[in-house]
Amino acid sequence: MGERIYLDWNATAPLRPEARAAMIAALDQVGNPSSVHNEGRAARRLIEEARERLAALVGAEPRNVVFTSGGTEANTMALTPALETPERKSGFDRLMVSAVEHASVRAGGGFRSHHVEEIPVTTEGLTDLQALERRLAELQQQGARFPLVSIMAANNETGVVQPVEAAAALVHAGGGLLHVDAVQVVGRIPFDINRSGADLVTISAHKLGGPQGVGALIKRSADLHLAEPLLRGGGQERGARAGTENVAGIAGFGAAAAAAGATLAADGERMRSLRDRLEAALANGPTVVFGRDAERLPNTSLFAAPGLRAETALINLDLEGFAVSSGSACSSGKVAASHVLAAMGVPPDLGSGAIRVSIGPATRENEIDLFLKAWMKLLAALSKRQSGLAA
Ligand code: PLP
């Protein structure tokens, strides 16, 4: 196989060298972090150091970080009717999620499906705040007590950044709590849990250069209590998540978070300029970029050319050495029209042709140029086929 060009960082980011080194060191640390002996305490220290690093990246208190097996588990853990605050002990009775959430949020966690409803998005992919406000007011009038709302910080397919702060203000005024899936944001652009107003935040290690299979649910306040944990048993993670911790994975997560945080601003600027270079070239042809006019992550571009099928593009690009994705890679293997583009009102014909390029701090300018060359070749073949058909 020739040299590969990896442009699928939103699916998973390459492991950072700092994370690899921390994991290898942790694998050699014998000891159960719950054991009181010297070895156990050393393993515990690795976890606590990682907890501090993650908390620092999002401006949280370390005691409010709960380690999980990934973003999916953290989302599922957050979406429970059994959330307790000092003011309310009696369960949440409604879950509202934006129409463009990840499948693990759309699944509704511990809520019954008839208690889960969708908040629409605009044609640019932004959560419709007026619809949210209206619905919260209706729920209050109908006597529904406590809504839990889940809105992602940025979408994994389009990169569109959601109006989380404004949503938090509405949700709190409506007597609810806000969960934010920040899996695609943390480690890419600045995110501060206090500024965001989110009550609960999900993050995942493998999107920021840590290992797969580790994540965290972070609470803004220690007063918020998960009364019915998903996993019960040994009382680890202050009772919020039982099971011996994945020490090496957590150590890698912490190291990746620290490394991402150290170069966040410079990496963001570099990625934005590469992404803009890509899109400026795409604008010369028939390619449509989704969510183009909205604020987006600096590393993500989702686009389609009318008539070009995603399967055809993916297979050809893969053969040419490029790893890209069609919409959401979490459900990859099968290319279906994405619920995200459908929610934005993109016609199915165009939406099912969407290709996502997502880059990272290590992406080079010539990789973008090579990709553009391959894309133009695909468009030229398409136009030849189309003029052959027309003849
Ligand atoms: N949330 C978003 C927005 C994602 O993009 C993903 C993964 O692609 C997840 C959650 C799930 O995270 P994990 O793969 O760690 O379970």
mmCIF file with all atom_site columns, C-alpha atoms in Angstrom, residues 149-268:
data_model
loop_
_atom_site.group_PDB
_atom_site.id
_atom_site.type_symbol
_atom_site.label_atom_id
_atom_site.label_alt_id
_atom_site.label_comp_id
_atom_site.label_asym_id
_atom_site.label_entity_id
_atom_site.label_seq_id
_atom_site.pdbx_PDB_ins_code
_atom_site.Cartn_x
_atom_site.Cartn_y
_atom_site.Cartn_z
_atom_site.occupancy
_atom_site.B_iso_or_equiv
_atom_site.pdbx_formal_charge
_atom_site.auth_seq_id
_atom_site.auth_comp_id
_atom_site.auth_asym_id
_atom_site.auth_atom_id
_atom_site.pdbx_PDB_model_num
ATOM 1   C CA . VAL A 1 149 ? -32.242 18.857 27.529 1.00 0.00 ? 149 VAL A CA 1
ATOM 2   C CA . SER A 1 150 ? -29.305 17.509 25.525 1.00 0.00 ? 150 SER A CA 1
ATOM 3   C CA . ILE A 1 151 ? -27.578 19.648 22.896 1.00 0.00 ? 151 ILE A CA 1
ATOM 4   C CA . MET A 1 152 ? -24.170 18.842 21.471 1.00 0.00 ? 152 MET A CA 1
ATOM 5   C CA . ALA A 1 153 ? -21.381 21.428 21.539 1.00 0.00 ? 153 ALA A CA 1
ATOM 6   C CA . ALA A 1 154 ? -20.599 20.825 17.853 1.00 0.00 ? 154 ALA A CA 1
ATOM 7   C CA . ASN A 1 155 ? -21.898 18.346 15.347 1.00 0.00 ? 155 ASN A CA 1
ATOM 8   C CA . ASN A 1 156 ? -19.673 15.422 14.366 1.00 0.00 ? 156 ASN A CA 1
ATOM 9   C CA . GLU A 1 157 ? -20.759 15.498 10.714 1.00 0.00 ? 157 GLU A CA 1
ATOM 10  C CA . THR A 1 158 ? -21.011 19.180 9.818  1.00 0.00 ? 158 THR A CA 1
ATOM 11  C CA . GLY A 1 159 ? -18.841 20.649 12.587 1.00 0.00 ? 159 GLY A CA 1
ATOM 12  C CA . VAL A 1 160 ? -21.568 23.251 13.228 1.00 0.00 ? 160 VAL A CA 1
ATOM 13  C CA . VAL A 1 161 ? -21.070 24.784 16.687 1.00 0.00 ? 161 VAL A CA 1
ATOM 14  C CA . GLN A 1 162 ? -24.289 24.887 18.685 1.00 0.00 ? 162 GLN A CA 1
ATOM 15  C CA . PRO A 1 163 ? -25.575 27.868 20.719 1.00 0.00 ? 163 PRO A CA 1
ATOM 16  C CA . VAL A 1 164 ? -24.977 26.096 24.005 1.00 0.00 ? 164 VAL A CA 1
ATOM 17  C CA . GLU A 1 165 ? -24.785 29.168 26.261 1.00 0.00 ? 165 GLU A CA 1
ATOM 18  C CA . ALA A 1 166 ? -28.074 30.579 24.978 1.00 0.00 ? 166 ALA A CA 1
ATOM 19  C CA . ALA A 1 167 ? -29.701 27.144 25.249 1.00 0.00 ? 167 ALA A CA 1
ATOM 20  C CA . ALA A 1 168 ? -28.461 26.792 28.851 1.00 0.00 ? 168 ALA A CA 1
ATOM 21  C CA . ALA A 1 169 ? -30.082 30.103 29.799 1.00 0.00 ? 169 ALA A CA 1
ATOM 22  C CA . LEU A 1 170 ? -33.425 29.018 28.298 1.00 0.00 ? 170 LEU A CA 1
ATOM 23  C CA . VAL A 1 171 ? -33.296 25.558 29.852 1.00 0.00 ? 171 VAL A CA 1
ATOM 24  C CA . HIS A 1 172 ? -32.482 26.898 33.300 1.00 0.00 ? 172 HIS A CA 1
ATOM 25  C CA . ALA A 1 173 ? -35.218 29.533 33.046 1.00 0.00 ? 173 ALA A CA 1
ATOM 26  C CA . GLY A 1 174 ? -37.596 26.692 32.128 1.00 0.00 ? 174 GLY A CA 1
ATOM 27  C CA . GLY A 1 175 ? -36.649 24.766 35.264 1.00 0.00 ? 175 GLY A CA 1
ATOM 28  C CA . GLY A 1 176 ? -34.516 22.170 33.491 1.00 0.00 ? 176 GLY A CA 1
ATOM 29  C CA . LEU A 1 177 ? -30.965 20.929 33.281 1.00 0.00 ? 177 LEU A CA 1
ATOM 30  C CA . LEU A 1 178 ? -28.702 20.861 30.225 1.00 0.00 ? 178 LEU A CA 1
ATOM 31  C CA . HIS A 1 179 ? -26.436 18.031 29.119 1.00 0.00 ? 179 HIS A CA 1
ATOM 32  C CA . VAL A 1 180 ? -23.863 18.840 26.435 1.00 0.00 ? 180 VAL A CA 1
ATOM 33  C CA . ASP A 1 181 ? -22.131 16.214 24.306 1.00 0.00 ? 181 ASP A CA 1
ATOM 34  C CA . ALA A 1 182 ? -18.803 17.985 23.785 1.00 0.00 ? 182 ALA A CA 1
ATOM 35  C CA . VAL A 1 183 ? -17.035 14.967 22.295 1.00 0.00 ? 183 VAL A CA 1
ATOM 36  C CA . GLN A 1 184 ? -16.060 16.775 19.081 1.00 0.00 ? 184 GLN A CA 1
ATOM 37  C CA . VAL A 1 185 ? -15.170 20.056 20.758 1.00 0.00 ? 185 VAL A CA 1
ATOM 38  C CA . VAL A 1 186 ? -12.985 19.424 23.783 1.00 0.00 ? 186 VAL A CA 1
ATOM 39  C CA . GLY A 1 187 ? -9.349  19.435 22.721 1.00 0.00 ? 187 GLY A CA 1
ATOM 40  C CA . ARG A 1 188 ? -10.170 21.203 19.415 1.00 0.00 ? 188 ARG A CA 1
ATOM 41  C CA . ILE A 1 189 ? -11.496 24.606 20.462 1.00 0.00 ? 189 ILE A CA 1
ATOM 42  C CA . PRO A 1 190 ? -11.686 26.197 23.915 1.00 0.00 ? 190 PRO A CA 1
ATOM 43  C CA . PHE A 1 191 ? -14.544 24.872 26.030 1.00 0.00 ? 191 PHE A CA 1
ATOM 44  C CA . ASP A 1 192 ? -15.224 25.980 29.596 1.00 0.00 ? 192 ASP A CA 1
ATOM 45  C CA . ILE A 1 193 ? -17.932 24.148 31.490 1.00 0.00 ? 193 ILE A CA 1
ATOM 46  C CA . ASN A 1 194 ? -18.829 27.190 33.624 1.00 0.00 ? 194 ASN A CA 1
ATOM 47  C CA . ARG A 1 195 ? -19.015 29.579 30.701 1.00 0.00 ? 195 ARG A CA 1
ATOM 48  C CA . SER A 1 196 ? -21.078 27.078 28.686 1.00 0.00 ? 196 SER A CA 1
ATOM 49  C CA . GLY A 1 197 ? -23.719 26.827 31.419 1.00 0.00 ? 197 GLY A CA 1
ATOM 50  C CA . ALA A 1 198 ? -23.957 23.055 30.836 1.00 0.00 ? 198 ALA A CA 1
ATOM 51  C CA . ASP A 1 199 ? -24.801 20.996 33.902 1.00 0.00 ? 199 ASP A CA 1
ATOM 52  C CA . LEU A 1 200 ? -23.288 17.811 32.497 1.00 0.00 ? 200 LEU A CA 1
ATOM 53  C CA . VAL A 1 201 ? -20.671 17.421 29.769 1.00 0.00 ? 201 VAL A CA 1
ATOM 54  C CA . THR A 1 202 ? -19.579 14.320 27.845 1.00 0.00 ? 202 THR A CA 1
ATOM 55  C CA . ILE A 1 203 ? -16.073 13.923 26.466 1.00 0.00 ? 203 ILE A CA 1
ATOM 56  C CA . SER A 1 204 ? -14.229 11.064 24.766 1.00 0.00 ? 204 SER A CA 1
ATOM 57  C CA . ALA A 1 205 ? -10.500 10.304 24.727 1.00 0.00 ? 205 ALA A CA 1
ATOM 58  C CA . HIS A 1 206 ? -10.121 9.062  21.171 1.00 0.00 ? 206 HIS A CA 1
ATOM 59  C CA . LYS A 1 207 ? -11.323 12.288 19.582 1.00 0.00 ? 207 LYS A CA 1
ATOM 60  C CA . LEU A 1 208 ? -8.496  14.293 21.146 1.00 0.00 ? 208 LEU A CA 1
ATOM 61  C CA . GLY A 1 209 ? -5.607  11.892 20.629 1.00 0.00 ? 209 GLY A CA 1
ATOM 62  C CA . GLY A 1 210 ? -6.173  9.543  23.539 1.00 0.00 ? 210 GLY A CA 1
ATOM 63  C CA . PRO A 1 211 ? -7.085  5.860  23.309 1.00 0.00 ? 211 PRO A CA 1
ATOM 64  C CA . GLN A 1 212 ? -10.412 4.410  22.232 1.00 0.00 ? 212 GLN A CA 1
ATOM 65  C CA . GLY A 1 213 ? -12.699 3.061  24.945 1.00 0.00 ? 213 GLY A CA 1
ATOM 66  C CA . VAL A 1 214 ? -12.250 5.831  27.534 1.00 0.00 ? 214 VAL A CA 1
ATOM 67  C CA . GLY A 1 215 ? -14.391 8.885  28.175 1.00 0.00 ? 215 GLY A CA 1
ATOM 68  C CA . ALA A 1 216 ? -15.769 11.014 30.955 1.00 0.00 ? 216 ALA A CA 1
ATOM 69  C CA . LEU A 1 217 ? -18.946 12.596 32.194 1.00 0.00 ? 217 LEU A CA 1
ATOM 70  C CA . ILE A 1 218 ? -18.216 15.904 33.885 1.00 0.00 ? 218 ILE A CA 1
ATOM 71  C CA . LYS A 1 219 ? -20.557 17.704 36.257 1.00 0.00 ? 219 LYS A CA 1
ATOM 72  C CA . ARG A 1 220 ? -20.486 21.472 36.623 1.00 0.00 ? 220 ARG A CA 1
ATOM 73  C CA . SER A 1 221 ? -21.475 21.215 40.278 1.00 0.00 ? 221 SER A CA 1
ATOM 74  C CA . ALA A 1 222 ? -20.826 18.565 42.908 1.00 0.00 ? 222 ALA A CA 1
ATOM 75  C CA . ASP A 1 223 ? -24.444 19.138 44.020 1.00 0.00 ? 223 ASP A CA 1
ATOM 76  C CA . LEU A 1 224 ? -25.740 17.290 40.967 1.00 0.00 ? 224 LEU A CA 1
ATOM 77  C CA . HIS A 1 225 ? -26.128 13.635 41.892 1.00 0.00 ? 225 HIS A CA 1
ATOM 78  C CA . LEU A 1 226 ? -26.608 10.609 39.640 1.00 0.00 ? 226 LEU A CA 1
ATOM 79  C CA . ALA A 1 227 ? -28.999 8.728  41.878 1.00 0.00 ? 227 ALA A CA 1
ATOM 80  C CA . GLU A 1 228 ? -29.195 5.505  39.856 1.00 0.00 ? 228 GLU A CA 1
ATOM 81  C CA . PRO A 1 229 ? -25.792 4.752  38.358 1.00 0.00 ? 229 PRO A CA 1
ATOM 82  C CA . LEU A 1 230 ? -25.627 2.673  35.186 1.00 0.00 ? 230 LEU A CA 1
ATOM 83  C CA . LEU A 1 231 ? -23.054 0.312  36.674 1.00 0.00 ? 231 LEU A CA 1
ATOM 84  C CA . ARG A 1 232 ? -23.316 -0.632 40.325 1.00 0.00 ? 232 ARG A CA 1
ATOM 85  C CA . GLY A 1 233 ? -20.915 -2.694 42.338 1.00 0.00 ? 233 GLY A CA 1
ATOM 86  C CA . GLY A 1 234 ? -17.642 -1.759 43.931 1.00 0.00 ? 234 GLY A CA 1
ATOM 87  C CA . GLY A 1 235 ? -18.345 1.938  44.428 1.00 0.00 ? 235 GLY A CA 1
ATOM 88  C CA . GLN A 1 236 ? -15.533 3.244  42.242 1.00 0.00 ? 236 GLN A CA 1
ATOM 89  C CA . GLU A 1 237 ? -15.739 6.807  40.906 1.00 0.00 ? 237 GLU A CA 1
ATOM 90  C CA . ARG A 1 238 ? -17.473 7.897  44.145 1.00 0.00 ? 238 ARG A CA 1
ATOM 91  C CA . GLY A 1 239 ? -20.241 5.412  43.447 1.00 0.00 ? 239 GLY A CA 1
ATOM 92  C CA . ALA A 1 240 ? -21.083 6.921  40.049 1.00 0.00 ? 240 ALA A CA 1
ATOM 93  C CA . ARG A 1 241 ? -19.503 4.143  37.972 1.00 0.00 ? 241 ARG A CA 1
ATOM 94  C CA . ALA A 1 242 ? -18.540 0.779  39.415 1.00 0.00 ? 242 ALA A CA 1
ATOM 95  C CA . GLY A 1 243 ? -15.752 -1.382 38.007 1.00 0.00 ? 243 GLY A CA 1
ATOM 96  C CA . THR A 1 244 ? -11.971 -1.375 38.270 1.00 0.00 ? 244 THR A CA 1
ATOM 97  C CA . GLU A 1 245 ? -10.788 1.616  36.308 1.00 0.00 ? 245 GLU A CA 1
ATOM 98  C CA . ASN A 1 246 ? -9.013  1.348  32.948 1.00 0.00 ? 246 ASN A CA 1
ATOM 99  C CA . VAL A 1 247 ? -5.840  2.793  34.442 1.00 0.00 ? 247 VAL A CA 1
ATOM 100 C CA . ALA A 1 248 ? -3.703  2.812  31.283 1.00 0.00 ? 248 ALA A CA 1
ATOM 101 C CA . GLY A 1 249 ? -6.524  4.199  29.158 1.00 0.00 ? 249 GLY A CA 1
ATOM 102 C CA . ILE A 1 250 ? -7.272  6.914  31.697 1.00 0.00 ? 250 ILE A CA 1
ATOM 103 C CA . ALA A 1 251 ? -3.575  7.839  31.954 1.00 0.00 ? 251 ALA A CA 1
ATOM 104 C CA . GLY A 1 252 ? -3.463  8.126  28.142 1.00 0.00 ? 252 GLY A CA 1
ATOM 105 C CA . PHE A 1 253 ? -6.620  10.248 28.203 1.00 0.00 ? 253 PHE A CA 1
ATOM 106 C CA . GLY A 1 254 ? -5.064  12.634 30.730 1.00 0.00 ? 254 GLY A CA 1
ATOM 107 C CA . ALA A 1 255 ? -1.832  12.946 28.780 1.00 0.00 ? 255 ALA A CA 1
ATOM 108 C CA . ALA A 1 256 ? -3.721  13.585 25.538 1.00 0.00 ? 256 ALA A CA 1
ATOM 109 C CA . ALA A 1 257 ? -5.868  16.233 27.234 1.00 0.00 ? 257 ALA A CA 1
ATOM 110 C CA . ALA A 1 258 ? -2.813  18.035 28.575 1.00 0.00 ? 258 ALA A CA 1
ATOM 111 C CA . ALA A 1 259 ? -1.086  17.910 25.183 1.00 0.00 ? 259 ALA A CA 1
ATOM 112 C CA . ALA A 1 260 ? -4.198  19.134 23.361 1.00 0.00 ? 260 ALA A CA 1
ATOM 113 C CA . GLY A 1 261 ? -4.676  21.976 25.828 1.00 0.00 ? 261 GLY A CA 1
ATOM 114 C CA . ALA A 1 262 ? -1.067  23.149 25.487 1.00 0.00 ? 262 ALA A CA 1
ATOM 115 C CA . THR A 1 263 ? -1.375  23.970 21.776 1.00 0.00 ? 263 THR A CA 1
ATOM 116 C CA . LEU A 1 264 ? -5.122  24.500 21.415 1.00 0.00 ? 264 LEU A CA 1
ATOM 117 C CA . ALA A 1 265 ? -5.099  28.018 19.962 1.00 0.00 ? 265 ALA A CA 1
ATOM 118 C CA . ALA A 1 266 ? -2.240  27.481 17.484 1.00 0.00 ? 266 ALA A CA 1
ATOM 119 C CA . ASP A 1 267 ? -3.629  24.109 16.335 1.00 0.00 ? 267 ASP A CA 1
ATOM 120 C CA . GLY A 1 268 ? -7.045  25.653 15.813 1.00 0.00 ? 268 GLY A CA 1
#
